[in-house]
Short mmCIF file of C-alpha atoms in Angstrom, two decimals:
data_model
loop_
_atom_site.label_atom_id
_atom_site.label_comp_id
_atom_site.label_asym_id
_atom_site.label_seq_id
_atom_site.Cartn_x
_atom_site.Cartn_y
_atom_site.Cartn_z
CA MET L 1188 -277.00 -55.11 -102.60
CA ILE L 1189 -277.26 -53.59 -106.05
CA HIS L 1190 -278.03 -49.90 -105.91
CA GLY L 1191 -280.63 -48.31 -108.13
CA ARG L 1192 -284.35 -48.22 -108.69
CA THR L 1193 -286.45 -51.32 -108.21
CA GLU L 1194 -289.60 -49.98 -109.88
CA LEU L 1195 -290.50 -50.99 -113.40
CA LYS L 1196 -290.74 -48.05 -115.77
CA PRO L 1197 -294.10 -48.12 -117.62
CA LEU L 1198 -294.27 -47.68 -121.35
CA PRO L 1199 -294.84 -44.05 -122.39
CA ALA L 1200 -298.47 -43.25 -123.12
CA GLY L 1201 -299.38 -40.90 -125.93
CA GLY L 1202 -295.83 -40.03 -126.96
CA GLY L 1203 -293.94 -37.18 -125.38
CA PRO L 1204 -290.31 -36.83 -124.35
CA ASP L 1205 -290.01 -40.51 -123.41
CA ASP L 1206 -290.31 -41.39 -127.11
CA ARG L 1207 -286.55 -41.04 -127.40
CA ARG L 1208 -285.93 -43.97 -125.09
CA LEU L 1209 -284.66 -47.00 -126.97
CA GLN L 1210 -285.61 -45.16 -130.12
CA VAL L 1211 -285.31 -47.07 -133.36
CA VAL L 1212 -283.23 -44.79 -135.56
CA GLY L 1213 -284.05 -45.18 -139.23
CA VAL L 1214 -286.70 -47.25 -140.96
CA SER L 1215 -286.31 -50.74 -142.36
CA ALA L 1216 -287.24 -50.74 -146.02
CA ALA L 1217 -290.53 -52.44 -146.77
CA GLY L 1218 -290.45 -55.20 -149.31
CA ALA L 1219 -291.32 -58.79 -150.00
CA GLY L 1220 -292.11 -60.78 -146.89
CA LYS L 1221 -292.83 -57.68 -144.82
CA ALA L 1222 -296.06 -56.69 -143.21
CA ALA L 1223 -297.00 -53.07 -142.64
CA GLY L 1224 -299.24 -51.85 -139.87
CA THR L 1225 -299.73 -49.04 -137.41
CA VAL L 1226 -299.09 -48.38 -133.76
CA GLY L 1227 -301.31 -45.41 -133.02
CA GLU L 1228 -300.42 -42.84 -135.69
CA ASP L 1229 -297.00 -44.33 -136.47
CA ASP L 1230 -296.16 -46.68 -139.32
CA TYR L 1231 -293.97 -49.65 -138.68
CA TYR L 1232 -292.61 -52.52 -140.72
CA VAL L 1233 -292.08 -56.00 -139.39
CA ASP L 1234 -289.96 -58.55 -141.20
CA VAL L 1235 -292.12 -61.65 -141.01
CA GLU L 1236 -289.13 -63.98 -141.16
CA SER L 1237 -286.60 -62.28 -138.90
CA GLY L 1238 -288.89 -60.23 -136.64
CA GLU L 1239 -286.83 -57.09 -137.28
CA CYS L 1240 -288.84 -53.91 -137.22
CA GLY L 1241 -288.20 -50.25 -137.74
CA SER L 1242 -290.03 -47.01 -137.10
CA ALA L 1243 -289.20 -43.37 -137.49
CA SER L 1244 -290.70 -42.31 -134.19
CA VAL L 1245 -291.88 -45.19 -132.00
CA PRO L 1246 -289.54 -46.36 -129.21
CA LEU L 1247 -288.46 -49.98 -129.36
CA VAL L 1248 -289.86 -50.51 -125.89
CA GLN L 1249 -293.23 -49.32 -127.15
CA GLN L 1250 -293.20 -51.40 -130.32
CA GLN L 1251 -292.49 -54.55 -128.36
CA TYR L 1252 -291.67 -56.65 -131.39
CA VAL L 1253 -289.38 -59.60 -130.78
CA ASN L 1254 -289.25 -62.46 -133.25
CA GLY L 1255 -292.10 -60.90 -135.22
CA ARG L 1256 -294.55 -61.10 -132.32
CA LEU L 1257 -296.03 -58.28 -130.28
CA ILE L 1258 -294.88 -58.51 -126.68
CA ARG L 1259 -296.51 -56.32 -124.08
CA LEU L 1260 -296.26 -57.35 -120.45
CA ARG L 1261 -299.18 -55.31 -119.22
CA THR L 1262 -297.91 -51.72 -119.47
CA PHE L 1263 -294.23 -52.67 -119.39
CA SER L 1264 -291.61 -53.37 -122.01
CA VAL L 1265 -290.31 -56.93 -122.23
CA PHE L 1266 -286.82 -55.40 -122.16
CA GLU L 1267 -287.69 -53.42 -119.01
CA VAL L 1268 -289.05 -56.51 -117.29
CA THR L 1269 -286.15 -58.77 -118.26
CA VAL L 1270 -283.35 -56.34 -117.42
CA MET L 1271 -284.88 -55.57 -114.03
CA ALA L 1272 -285.52 -59.26 -113.35
CA ALA L 1273 -281.89 -60.00 -114.24
CA LYS L 1274 -280.80 -57.20 -111.91
CA ILE L 1275 -282.79 -58.13 -108.80
CA ALA L 1276 -281.86 -61.82 -109.21
CA TYR L 1277 -278.70 -60.91 -107.26
CA GLU L 1278 -280.76 -60.14 -104.17
CA ASN L 1279 -281.94 -62.59 -101.52
CA ALA L 1280 -285.19 -64.52 -101.81
CA ALA L 1281 -287.16 -62.32 -99.40
CA TYR L 1282 -286.12 -59.12 -101.17
CA ILE L 1283 -286.98 -60.52 -104.61
CA GLU L 1284 -290.40 -61.69 -103.44
CA LYS L 1285 -291.13 -58.31 -101.86
CA VAL L 1286 -290.22 -56.40 -105.03
CA VAL L 1287 -292.10 -58.75 -107.38
CA LYS L 1288 -295.28 -58.75 -105.28
CA ASN L 1289 -295.37 -55.29 -103.72
CA VAL L 1290 -293.51 -53.07 -106.18
CA TRP L 1291 -294.02 -54.67 -109.59
CA LYS L 1292 -297.42 -56.18 -108.68
CA PHE L 1293 -296.51 -59.42 -110.45
CA ASN L 1294 -297.16 -62.92 -109.10
CA PHE L 1295 -294.14 -64.45 -107.37
CA VAL L 1296 -293.90 -68.19 -108.05
CA GLY L 1297 -290.71 -69.07 -106.23
CA PHE L 1298 -287.00 -68.66 -105.60
CA TYR L 1299 -284.80 -71.69 -106.19
CA SER L 1300 -281.31 -72.30 -104.83
CA CYS L 1301 -279.92 -75.30 -106.68
CA TRP L 1302 -277.17 -77.81 -106.09
CA ASN L 1303 -273.91 -78.22 -107.97
CA LYS L 1304 -272.60 -81.72 -107.22
CA PHE L 1305 -269.11 -80.88 -108.47
CA VAL L 1306 -268.74 -77.90 -106.14
CA GLY L 1307 -270.74 -79.44 -103.31
CA ASP L 1308 -272.89 -76.41 -102.64
CA HIS L 1309 -275.99 -74.48 -103.74
CA THR L 1310 -274.33 -72.29 -106.37
CA THR L 1311 -277.14 -71.69 -108.87
CA GLN L 1312 -280.07 -69.41 -108.05
CA ALA L 1313 -283.09 -68.39 -110.08
CA PHE L 1314 -286.61 -67.11 -109.53
CA VAL L 1315 -289.85 -67.48 -111.44
CA MET L 1316 -292.75 -65.05 -111.68
CA THR L 1317 -295.89 -64.57 -113.76
CA ASP L 1318 -297.60 -61.32 -114.65
CA LYS L 1319 -300.81 -62.48 -112.93
CA ALA L 1320 -301.75 -65.13 -110.40
CA SER L 1321 -304.46 -66.52 -112.67
CA ASP L 1322 -304.78 -66.56 -116.43
CA ALA L 1323 -301.25 -65.21 -116.77
CA SER L 1324 -299.93 -64.20 -120.18
CA VAL L 1325 -296.24 -64.73 -119.43
CA VAL L 1326 -293.98 -66.85 -117.25
CA VAL L 1327 -290.60 -65.23 -116.56
CA VAL L 1328 -287.53 -67.18 -115.44
CA SER L 1329 -284.53 -65.14 -114.26
CA PHE L 1330 -281.14 -66.70 -113.45
CA ARG L 1331 -278.74 -65.05 -111.02
CA GLY L 1332 -275.34 -64.03 -112.37
CA THR L 1333 -271.88 -64.13 -110.81
CA GLU L 1334 -271.84 -62.66 -107.31
CA PRO L 1335 -268.72 -60.48 -107.00
CA PHE L 1336 -267.47 -62.00 -103.74
CA ASN L 1337 -268.60 -65.59 -104.30
CA MET L 1338 -265.54 -67.67 -105.18
CA ARG L 1339 -267.69 -70.65 -106.13
CA ASP L 1340 -269.40 -68.54 -108.80
CA TRP L 1341 -266.01 -67.42 -110.08
CA SER L 1342 -264.81 -71.03 -110.19
CA THR L 1343 -267.75 -71.77 -112.48
CA ASP L 1344 -266.85 -68.87 -114.76
CA VAL L 1345 -263.13 -69.61 -115.05
CA ASN L 1346 -263.55 -73.32 -115.74
CA LEU L 1347 -262.89 -72.95 -119.46
CA SER L 1348 -263.10 -76.63 -120.39
CA TRP L 1349 -265.48 -77.75 -123.12
CA LEU L 1350 -267.66 -80.85 -122.96
CA GLY L 1351 -269.08 -82.63 -125.99
CA MET L 1352 -272.87 -82.88 -125.79
CA GLY L 1353 -273.64 -84.86 -128.93
CA ASP L 1354 -275.87 -82.99 -131.38
CA MET L 1355 -275.69 -79.96 -129.10
CA GLY L 1356 -271.99 -79.47 -129.81
CA HIS L 1357 -269.32 -78.50 -127.29
CA VAL L 1358 -270.43 -76.43 -124.29
CA HIS L 1359 -268.64 -74.65 -121.41
CA VAL L 1360 -268.46 -77.38 -118.76
CA GLY L 1361 -268.62 -74.98 -115.80
CA PHE L 1362 -272.01 -73.70 -116.94
CA LEU L 1363 -273.27 -77.25 -117.53
CA LYS L 1364 -272.26 -78.17 -113.98
CA ALA L 1365 -274.17 -75.16 -112.65
CA LEU L 1366 -277.31 -76.42 -114.41
CA GLY L 1367 -277.06 -79.98 -113.10
CA LEU L 1368 -274.53 -81.95 -115.17
CA GLN L 1369 -274.26 -85.52 -113.88
CA GLU L 1370 -271.14 -86.90 -115.49
CA GLU L 1371 -268.26 -85.34 -117.41
CA ASP L 1372 -268.81 -87.75 -120.28
CA GLY L 1373 -267.99 -86.05 -123.56
CA LYS L 1374 -269.08 -89.04 -125.63
CA ASP L 1375 -272.51 -89.82 -124.18
CA ALA L 1376 -274.74 -86.76 -123.76
CA ALA L 1377 -277.58 -88.90 -122.41
CA ARG L 1378 -275.32 -90.03 -119.58
CA ALA L 1379 -273.84 -86.59 -118.97
CA PHE L 1380 -277.21 -84.82 -118.92
CA PRO L 1381 -280.05 -87.38 -118.89
CA LYS L 1382 -283.58 -86.38 -119.80
CA ALA L 1383 -285.11 -88.00 -116.72
CA THR L 1384 -284.62 -86.11 -113.49
CA PRO L 1385 -281.78 -87.76 -111.53
CA ASN L 1386 -282.36 -88.81 -107.95
CA ALA L 1387 -281.37 -85.90 -105.75
CA ALA L 1388 -281.14 -85.65 -101.99
CA ALA L 1389 -283.77 -83.60 -100.21
CA GLY L 1390 -282.96 -79.91 -100.33
CA LYS L 1391 -280.54 -80.35 -103.24
CA PRO L 1392 -282.54 -79.61 -106.41
CA LEU L 1393 -280.71 -79.46 -109.74
CA ALA L 1394 -281.27 -76.19 -111.58
CA TYR L 1395 -282.25 -77.39 -115.05
CA TYR L 1396 -284.53 -80.15 -113.80
CA LYS L 1397 -286.17 -78.06 -111.06
CA LEU L 1398 -286.83 -75.10 -113.33
CA ARG L 1399 -288.07 -77.36 -116.13
CA GLU L 1400 -290.56 -78.83 -113.65
CA VAL L 1401 -291.70 -75.40 -112.42
CA VAL L 1402 -292.02 -74.01 -115.95
CA LYS L 1403 -294.12 -76.98 -117.05
CA GLU L 1404 -296.39 -76.57 -114.03
CA GLN L 1405 -296.87 -72.86 -114.72
CA LEU L 1406 -297.51 -73.33 -118.44
CA LYS L 1407 -300.08 -75.99 -117.61
CA LYS L 1408 -301.70 -73.73 -115.02
CA HIS L 1409 -301.79 -70.80 -117.47
CA PRO L 1410 -302.77 -72.20 -120.91
CA SER L 1411 -302.39 -68.83 -122.65
CA ALA L 1412 -299.02 -67.99 -121.14
CA THR L 1413 -295.73 -67.85 -123.00
CA LEU L 1414 -292.23 -68.24 -121.60
CA VAL L 1415 -289.55 -65.56 -121.26
CA VAL L 1416 -286.07 -66.45 -119.95
CA THR L 1417 -283.45 -63.91 -118.89
CA GLY L 1418 -280.26 -63.43 -116.91
CA HIS L 1419 -277.13 -61.32 -116.55
CA SER L 1420 -273.50 -62.50 -116.75
CA LEU L 1421 -273.29 -66.12 -115.55
CA GLY L 1422 -277.09 -66.03 -115.42
CA GLY L 1423 -277.14 -65.12 -119.11
CA ALA L 1424 -274.91 -68.10 -119.90
CA LEU L 1425 -277.30 -70.45 -118.11
CA VAL L 1426 -280.19 -68.84 -119.98
CA ALA L 1427 -278.51 -69.59 -123.31
CA ILE L 1428 -277.99 -73.26 -122.43
CA PHE L 1429 -281.39 -73.86 -120.79
CA PRO L 1430 -283.46 -73.92 -124.02
CA ALA L 1431 -280.73 -75.93 -125.76
CA LEU L 1432 -281.12 -78.65 -123.14
CA LEU L 1433 -284.89 -78.52 -123.57
CA ALA L 1434 -284.35 -79.09 -127.29
CA LEU L 1435 -281.84 -81.89 -126.67
CA HIS L 1436 -284.41 -83.64 -124.48
CA GLY L 1437 -287.27 -83.14 -126.94
CA GLU L 1438 -289.30 -80.85 -124.68
CA GLN L 1439 -291.17 -79.42 -127.65
CA ASP L 1440 -294.27 -78.58 -125.61
CA VAL L 1441 -292.19 -76.08 -123.64
CA LEU L 1442 -290.25 -74.76 -126.64
CA ASP L 1443 -293.51 -74.09 -128.49
CA ARG L 1444 -294.45 -71.65 -125.71
CA LEU L 1445 -291.05 -69.92 -125.70
CA LEU L 1446 -291.50 -66.24 -126.55
CA ALA L 1447 -288.17 -64.56 -125.82
CA VAL L 1448 -284.66 -65.39 -124.62
CA ILE L 1449 -282.88 -62.16 -123.63
CA THR L 1450 -279.46 -62.09 -121.99
CA TYR L 1451 -277.38 -59.21 -120.65
CA GLY L 1452 -273.58 -59.36 -120.57
CA GLN L 1453 -273.64 -63.04 -121.47
CA PRO L 1454 -270.31 -64.80 -122.03
CA ARG L 1455 -269.89 -67.28 -124.86
CA VAL L 1456 -271.13 -70.73 -123.96
CA GLY L 1457 -270.59 -73.04 -126.93
CA ASP L 1458 -269.01 -73.67 -130.31
CA LYS L 1459 -270.42 -73.23 -133.82
CA VAL L 1460 -272.18 -76.60 -133.65
CA PHE L 1461 -273.97 -75.40 -130.52
CA THR L 1462 -275.01 -72.21 -132.32
CA ASP L 1463 -276.27 -74.14 -135.34
CA PHE L 1464 -278.16 -76.52 -133.04
CA LEU L 1465 -279.96 -73.63 -131.38
CA ARG L 1466 -280.88 -72.02 -134.69
CA ALA L 1467 -282.23 -75.28 -136.05
CA ARG L 1468 -284.21 -76.35 -132.99
CA ILE L 1469 -285.44 -73.12 -131.40
CA ARG L 1470 -287.86 -70.94 -133.33
CA VAL L 1471 -287.16 -67.71 -131.43
CA GLU L 1472 -284.13 -65.52 -131.95
CA MET L 1473 -281.98 -65.22 -128.84
CA LEU L 1474 -281.18 -61.59 -128.05
CA ARG L 1475 -277.76 -60.96 -126.45
CA VAL L 1476 -277.35 -57.41 -125.15
CA VAL L 1477 -273.74 -56.33 -124.52
CA TYR L 1478 -272.54 -53.01 -123.07
CA ARG L 1479 -269.12 -51.69 -124.12
CA SER L 1480 -266.35 -54.27 -123.56
CA PRO L 1481 -267.37 -56.25 -120.49
CA THR L 1482 -265.26 -59.05 -119.10
CA ALA L 1483 -268.05 -61.44 -120.07
CA GLY L 1484 -268.94 -60.76 -123.48
CA TYR L 1485 -273.41 -53.66 -127.86
CA PHE L 1486 -274.17 -50.54 -126.45
CA ASP L 1487 -271.48 -47.89 -126.41
CA GLY L 1488 -270.94 -45.52 -123.50
CA TRP L 1489 -273.69 -43.16 -124.67
CA TYR L 1490 -276.18 -46.01 -124.97
CA LYS L 1491 -276.16 -45.89 -128.77
CA GLY L 1492 -276.88 -49.45 -129.80
CA THR L 1493 -275.85 -51.48 -132.81
CA ALA L 1494 -277.84 -54.47 -134.02
CA ILE L 1495 -275.52 -57.33 -134.92
CA ALA L 1496 -276.85 -60.09 -137.15
CA ALA L 1497 -276.95 -63.70 -136.00
CA GLY L 1498 -273.47 -65.13 -136.17
CA GLY L 1499 -271.88 -61.71 -135.70
CA ASP L 1500 -269.95 -60.58 -132.66
CA ALA L 1501 -269.26 -57.48 -130.59
CA PRO L 1502 -266.72 -54.96 -131.91
CA ASN L 1503 -264.18 -56.22 -129.36
CA PRO L 1504 -264.74 -60.00 -129.33
CA ASN L 1505 -261.44 -60.73 -127.54
CA TYR L 1506 -261.11 -59.07 -124.14
CA PHE L 1507 -257.34 -59.71 -124.09
CA ASP L 1508 -256.64 -58.16 -127.51
CA PRO L 1509 -254.04 -55.41 -126.78
CA ARG L 1510 -255.33 -53.33 -129.71
CA PHE L 1511 -258.36 -52.37 -127.64
CA LEU L 1512 -256.51 -51.66 -124.39
CA LEU L 1513 -256.27 -47.88 -124.83
CA SER L 1514 -259.94 -47.50 -125.76
CA MET L 1515 -260.98 -49.68 -122.82
CA TYR L 1516 -259.13 -47.41 -120.38
CA GLY L 1517 -260.69 -44.39 -122.07
CA ASN L 1518 -264.12 -45.97 -121.72
CA ALA L 1519 -263.46 -46.58 -118.02
CA TRP L 1520 -262.76 -42.87 -117.48
CA GLY L 1521 -265.84 -41.96 -119.53
CA ASP L 1522 -268.09 -44.28 -117.54
CA LEU L 1523 -266.79 -42.91 -114.25
CA PHE L 1524 -267.48 -39.35 -115.37
CA LYS L 1525 -270.90 -40.27 -116.72
CA GLY L 1526 -271.80 -42.16 -113.54
CA ALA L 1527 -271.02 -39.07 -111.47
CA PHE L 1528 -273.03 -36.62 -113.58
CA LEU L 1529 -275.70 -38.54 -115.55
CA TRP L 1530 -278.31 -37.62 -112.94
CA ALA L 1531 -277.95 -33.93 -113.82
CA LYS L 1532 -279.37 -34.66 -117.27
CA GLU L 1533 -281.69 -37.60 -116.66
CA GLY L 1534 -282.95 -36.93 -113.13
CA LYS L 1535 -282.44 -38.16 -109.59
CA ASP L 1536 -283.31 -41.76 -110.47
CA TYR L 1537 -279.92 -41.96 -112.19
CA ARG L 1538 -277.85 -40.61 -109.29
CA GLU L 1539 -275.16 -43.10 -108.29
CA GLY L 1540 -273.89 -43.61 -104.76
CA ALA L 1541 -270.34 -43.91 -103.49
CA VAL L 1542 -270.26 -47.71 -103.80
CA SER L 1543 -271.36 -47.59 -107.42
CA LEU L 1544 -268.79 -44.93 -108.28
CA LEU L 1545 -266.09 -46.90 -106.47
CA TYR L 1546 -267.03 -49.91 -108.58
CA ARG L 1547 -266.69 -47.78 -111.71
CA ALA L 1548 -263.29 -46.59 -110.50
CA ALA L 1549 -262.20 -50.24 -110.35
CA GLY L 1550 -262.48 -50.18 -114.12
CA LEU L 1551 -259.40 -47.95 -114.16
CA LEU L 1552 -257.43 -50.90 -112.76
CA VAL L 1553 -259.21 -53.73 -114.59
CA PRO L 1554 -260.56 -52.28 -117.85
CA GLY L 1555 -263.94 -53.67 -118.78
CA LEU L 1556 -264.85 -54.65 -115.22
CA ALA L 1557 -267.13 -51.69 -114.56
CA SER L 1558 -268.85 -52.17 -117.94
CA HIS L 1559 -270.31 -55.41 -116.62
CA SER L 1560 -272.57 -53.78 -114.03
CA PRO L 1561 -276.33 -54.46 -114.32
CA ARG L 1562 -276.83 -50.71 -113.80
CA ASP L 1563 -275.54 -49.90 -117.29
CA TYR L 1564 -277.84 -52.49 -118.83
CA VAL L 1565 -280.81 -50.89 -117.09
CA ASN L 1566 -279.66 -47.47 -118.33
CA ALA L 1567 -279.16 -48.85 -121.85
CA VAL L 1568 -282.71 -50.20 -121.94
CA ARG L 1569 -284.22 -46.99 -120.58
CA LEU L 1570 -282.04 -44.37 -122.25
CA GLY L 1571 -280.53 -46.12 -125.24
CA SER L 1572 -281.25 -45.97 -128.92
CA ILE L 1573 -280.61 -48.69 -131.44
CA ALA L 1574 -280.36 -48.44 -135.20
CA ALA L 1575 -282.78 -50.57 -137.15
CA LYS L 1576 -281.14 -53.14 -139.40
CA GLU L 1577 -281.43 -52.34 -143.06
CA ALA L 1578 -283.09 -54.89 -145.31
#
């Protein structure tokens, strides 16, 4: 079980001390192609093309601008909803349903445990929820990440082979298998990952096909709803590939409803051709949030964020680069100290138990390991600040 709060933190109302949370530091310069407006008393600027925005005093979670569109999931930030959905995806189906329905007051659609034919087991899990049972405004899909003591999950992660997927480029074959790859055919993408749902035995749904079916049903049921997809770690990798497969199969009706793709601690999943394919076929900008130097994939240890342009990479793109070894050990000590005492500054909700601190201590043996915890991504969303990109 992942320790920490399960409640969603509402957006701050009327300003106050919470305005510092995920504060946009600095203001993007207004210019051609930019639209000015107001949020309450505060001026903001939104880049019509890129969706980047800046404000001197409004928290990013309150602005809710992603890809140039205003996102407000009732009274909650889209970042708050996605990071918490990515976090609780590690729990069992009953726990997830209880939290979604009774704590968050969202509508729980279903939990799906999906089959990996190459492993011979149900290795891929995800859940779907909507903000309301009727006339919903958003459909959220959250993929589960790597479970620490699940060797089948780890076998998916460490399978570093690439598979050619035609126009989609080369993609991490372990992640493709987790989504429902049929054949390891690097020359025929239609054979490797056909558009039509393959025949599957009862009780053995394939992740991509099952979730595509559920998403279509929900978007049809809720004509005004848009789609948000999220996940942490391995879940983030599956999130990155999911819309690419939709594009490969010409599922434009679903892609037209796609509002946000937000991943946390996502490892790399494809080559430059894959990246170019996504940019050309998907109209939304995929947001990859990375904390420190995790084993999978930028917020620093004090939750000060840096916006990296499309095509850029984290400050330490190679986990095995010895030049970063000393700083990674230093970060591990810093995170352990912060985990023990952060509650004294931020309140009891940020107190960490013995298991969490023991996990952080493991980072002293395997640097970067503790930086991959969903807890730090939740803290980064709630406590972090990120500098607005300059025009």
